[in-house]
Coordinates of C-alpha atoms and ligand atoms in Angstrom, one line a residue:
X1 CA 2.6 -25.7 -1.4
X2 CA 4.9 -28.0 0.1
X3 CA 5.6 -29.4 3.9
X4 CA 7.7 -28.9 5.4
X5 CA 8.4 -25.3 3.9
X6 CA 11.0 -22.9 5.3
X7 CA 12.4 -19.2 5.2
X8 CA 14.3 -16.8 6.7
X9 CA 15.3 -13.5 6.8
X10 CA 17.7 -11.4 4.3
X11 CA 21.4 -12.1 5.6
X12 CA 19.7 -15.9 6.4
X13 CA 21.5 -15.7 10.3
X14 CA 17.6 -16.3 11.7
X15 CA 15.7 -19.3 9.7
X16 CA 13.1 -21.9 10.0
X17 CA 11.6 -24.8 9.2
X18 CA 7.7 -25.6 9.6
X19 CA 6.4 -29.5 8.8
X20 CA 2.6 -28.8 8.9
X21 CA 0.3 -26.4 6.4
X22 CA -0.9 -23.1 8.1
X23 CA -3.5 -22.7 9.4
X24 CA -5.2 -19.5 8.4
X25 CA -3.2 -16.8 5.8
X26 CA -4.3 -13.1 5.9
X27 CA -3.0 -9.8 4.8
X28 CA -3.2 -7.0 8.3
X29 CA -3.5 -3.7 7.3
X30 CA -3.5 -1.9 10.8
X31 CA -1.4 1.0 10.9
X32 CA 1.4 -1.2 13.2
X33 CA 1.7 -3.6 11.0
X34 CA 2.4 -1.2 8.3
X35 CA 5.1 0.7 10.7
X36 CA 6.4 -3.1 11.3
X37 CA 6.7 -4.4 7.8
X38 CA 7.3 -0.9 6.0
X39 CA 4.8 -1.1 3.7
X40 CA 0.9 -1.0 3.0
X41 CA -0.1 -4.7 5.0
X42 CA 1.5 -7.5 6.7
X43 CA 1.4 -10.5 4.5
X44 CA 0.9 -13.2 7.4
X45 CA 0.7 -17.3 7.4
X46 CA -0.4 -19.2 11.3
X47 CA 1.3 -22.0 12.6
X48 CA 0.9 -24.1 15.3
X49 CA 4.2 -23.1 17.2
X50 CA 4.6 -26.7 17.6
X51 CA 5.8 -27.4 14.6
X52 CA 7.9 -24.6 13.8
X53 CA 11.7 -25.4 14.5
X54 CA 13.4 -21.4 14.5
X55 CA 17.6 -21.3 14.3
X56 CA 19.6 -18.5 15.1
X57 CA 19.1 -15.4 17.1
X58 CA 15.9 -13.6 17.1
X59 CA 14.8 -10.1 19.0
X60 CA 11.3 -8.9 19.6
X61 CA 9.7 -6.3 20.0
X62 CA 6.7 -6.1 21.8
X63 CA 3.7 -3.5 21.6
X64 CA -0.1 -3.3 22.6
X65 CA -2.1 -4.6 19.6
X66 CA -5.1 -2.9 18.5
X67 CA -7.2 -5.4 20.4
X68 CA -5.1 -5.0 23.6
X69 CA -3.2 -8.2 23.5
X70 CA 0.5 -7.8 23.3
X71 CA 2.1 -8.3 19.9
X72 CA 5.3 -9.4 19.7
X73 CA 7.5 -8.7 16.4
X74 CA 10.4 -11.3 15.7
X75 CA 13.0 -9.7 13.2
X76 CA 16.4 -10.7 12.7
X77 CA 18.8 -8.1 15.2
X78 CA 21.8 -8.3 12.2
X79 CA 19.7 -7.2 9.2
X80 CA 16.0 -6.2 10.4
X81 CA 13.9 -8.4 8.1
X82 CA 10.7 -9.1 9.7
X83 CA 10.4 -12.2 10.1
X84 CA 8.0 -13.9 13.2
X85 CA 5.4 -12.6 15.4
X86 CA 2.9 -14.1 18.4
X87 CA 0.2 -12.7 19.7
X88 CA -0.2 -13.2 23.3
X89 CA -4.2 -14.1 22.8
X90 CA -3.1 -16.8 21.3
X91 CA -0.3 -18.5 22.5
X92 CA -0.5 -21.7 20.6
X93 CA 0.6 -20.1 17.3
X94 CA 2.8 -18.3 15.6
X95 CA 2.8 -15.8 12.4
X96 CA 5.5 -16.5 9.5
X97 CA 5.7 -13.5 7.4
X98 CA 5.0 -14.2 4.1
X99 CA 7.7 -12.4 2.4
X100 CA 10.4 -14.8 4.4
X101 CA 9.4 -17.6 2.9
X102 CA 12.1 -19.5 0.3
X103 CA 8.7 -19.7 -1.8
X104 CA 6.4 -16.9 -0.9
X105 CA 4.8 -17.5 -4.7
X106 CA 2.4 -20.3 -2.8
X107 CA 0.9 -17.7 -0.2
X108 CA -2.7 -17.1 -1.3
X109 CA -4.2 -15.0 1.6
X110 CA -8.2 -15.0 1.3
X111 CA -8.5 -12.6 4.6
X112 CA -8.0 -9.1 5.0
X113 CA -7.9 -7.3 8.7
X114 CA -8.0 -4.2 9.7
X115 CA -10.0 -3.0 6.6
X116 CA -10.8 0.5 8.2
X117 CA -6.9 1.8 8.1
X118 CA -6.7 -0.3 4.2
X119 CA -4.1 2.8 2.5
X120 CA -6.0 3.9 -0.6
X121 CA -2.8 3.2 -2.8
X122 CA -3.2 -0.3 -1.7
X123 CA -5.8 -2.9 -4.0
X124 CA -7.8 -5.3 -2.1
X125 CA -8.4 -8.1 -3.6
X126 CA -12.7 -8.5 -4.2
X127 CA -13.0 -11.5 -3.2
X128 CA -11.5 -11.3 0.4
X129 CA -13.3 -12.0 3.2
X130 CA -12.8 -8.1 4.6
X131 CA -12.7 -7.4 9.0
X132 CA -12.8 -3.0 9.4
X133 CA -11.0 -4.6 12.5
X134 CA -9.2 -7.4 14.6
X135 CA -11.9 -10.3 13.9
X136 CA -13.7 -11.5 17.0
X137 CA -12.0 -14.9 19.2
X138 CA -15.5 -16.5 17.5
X139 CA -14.7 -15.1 14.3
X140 CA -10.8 -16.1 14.8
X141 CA -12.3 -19.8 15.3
X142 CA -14.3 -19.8 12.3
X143 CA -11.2 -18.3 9.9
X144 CA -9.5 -21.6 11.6
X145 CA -11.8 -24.1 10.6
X146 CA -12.3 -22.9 7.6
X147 CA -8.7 -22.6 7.1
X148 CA -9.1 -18.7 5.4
Ligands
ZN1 ZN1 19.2 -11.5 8.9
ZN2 ZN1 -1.8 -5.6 12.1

């Protein structure tokens, strides 16, 4: 991959531009992130928020995560694509949807969340490492360092 790297969504009124590597790249297959992204997992890079710059307009929506913090869903408000999202446990970041990237081809997510509602006409790849749920803050910390 390449830094800075940026994206957008599909009528390209809500872009960005990131100039550092994420931080941890997983695919969440709880049931709202499939409602969110329409399909079987959301496909999900972390940045440090700092060094995301984010043009045009945005809308979120916000909704109570599966672990109880509040998830907030950034789409673009003229065409819907997903595009952003922040968790309020962890304010210093923020999630890039995969798929908005110019290059999504360099996404190579090694984590998979939220195992336990996986669809059974999804594949998950073997050699994940696999949560049944929302890993644990320590377990978040670990996925960090590691850079998962
Ligand atoms: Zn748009
Ligand atoms: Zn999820």
């Amino acid at each position: 991959m390449r830094v800075p790297f940026s994206g957008g969504c599909a009528c390209g009124a809500l872009r960005y531009e990131c100039s550092a590597e994420p931080m941890l790249s997983w695919k969440c297959h709880c049931r709202d992130c499939q409602r969110a992204c329409g399909s079987a997992f959301y496909a999900v890079l972390y940045v440090p928020k700092e060094v995301l710059s984010i043009t045009g307009e945005s809308k979120y929506y916000d909704m109570k995560g599966g672990s109880g913090a509040t998830v907030s869903r950034g789409f673009c408000p003229q065409c819907g694509s997903p595009v952003l999202a922040k968790a309020s446990g962890w304010p210093e970041f923020m999630a890039v949807c995969a798929a908005s990237l110019d290059d999504p081809s360099w996404f190579s997510p090694v984590v998979d969340i939220w195992t336990s509602s996986a669809q059974p006409w999804d594949y998950l790849n073997p050699h994940s490492s696999k949560y049944a749920r929302q890993p644990t803050p320590e377990e978040f910390q670990v996925l960090l360092t590691s850079r998962g």
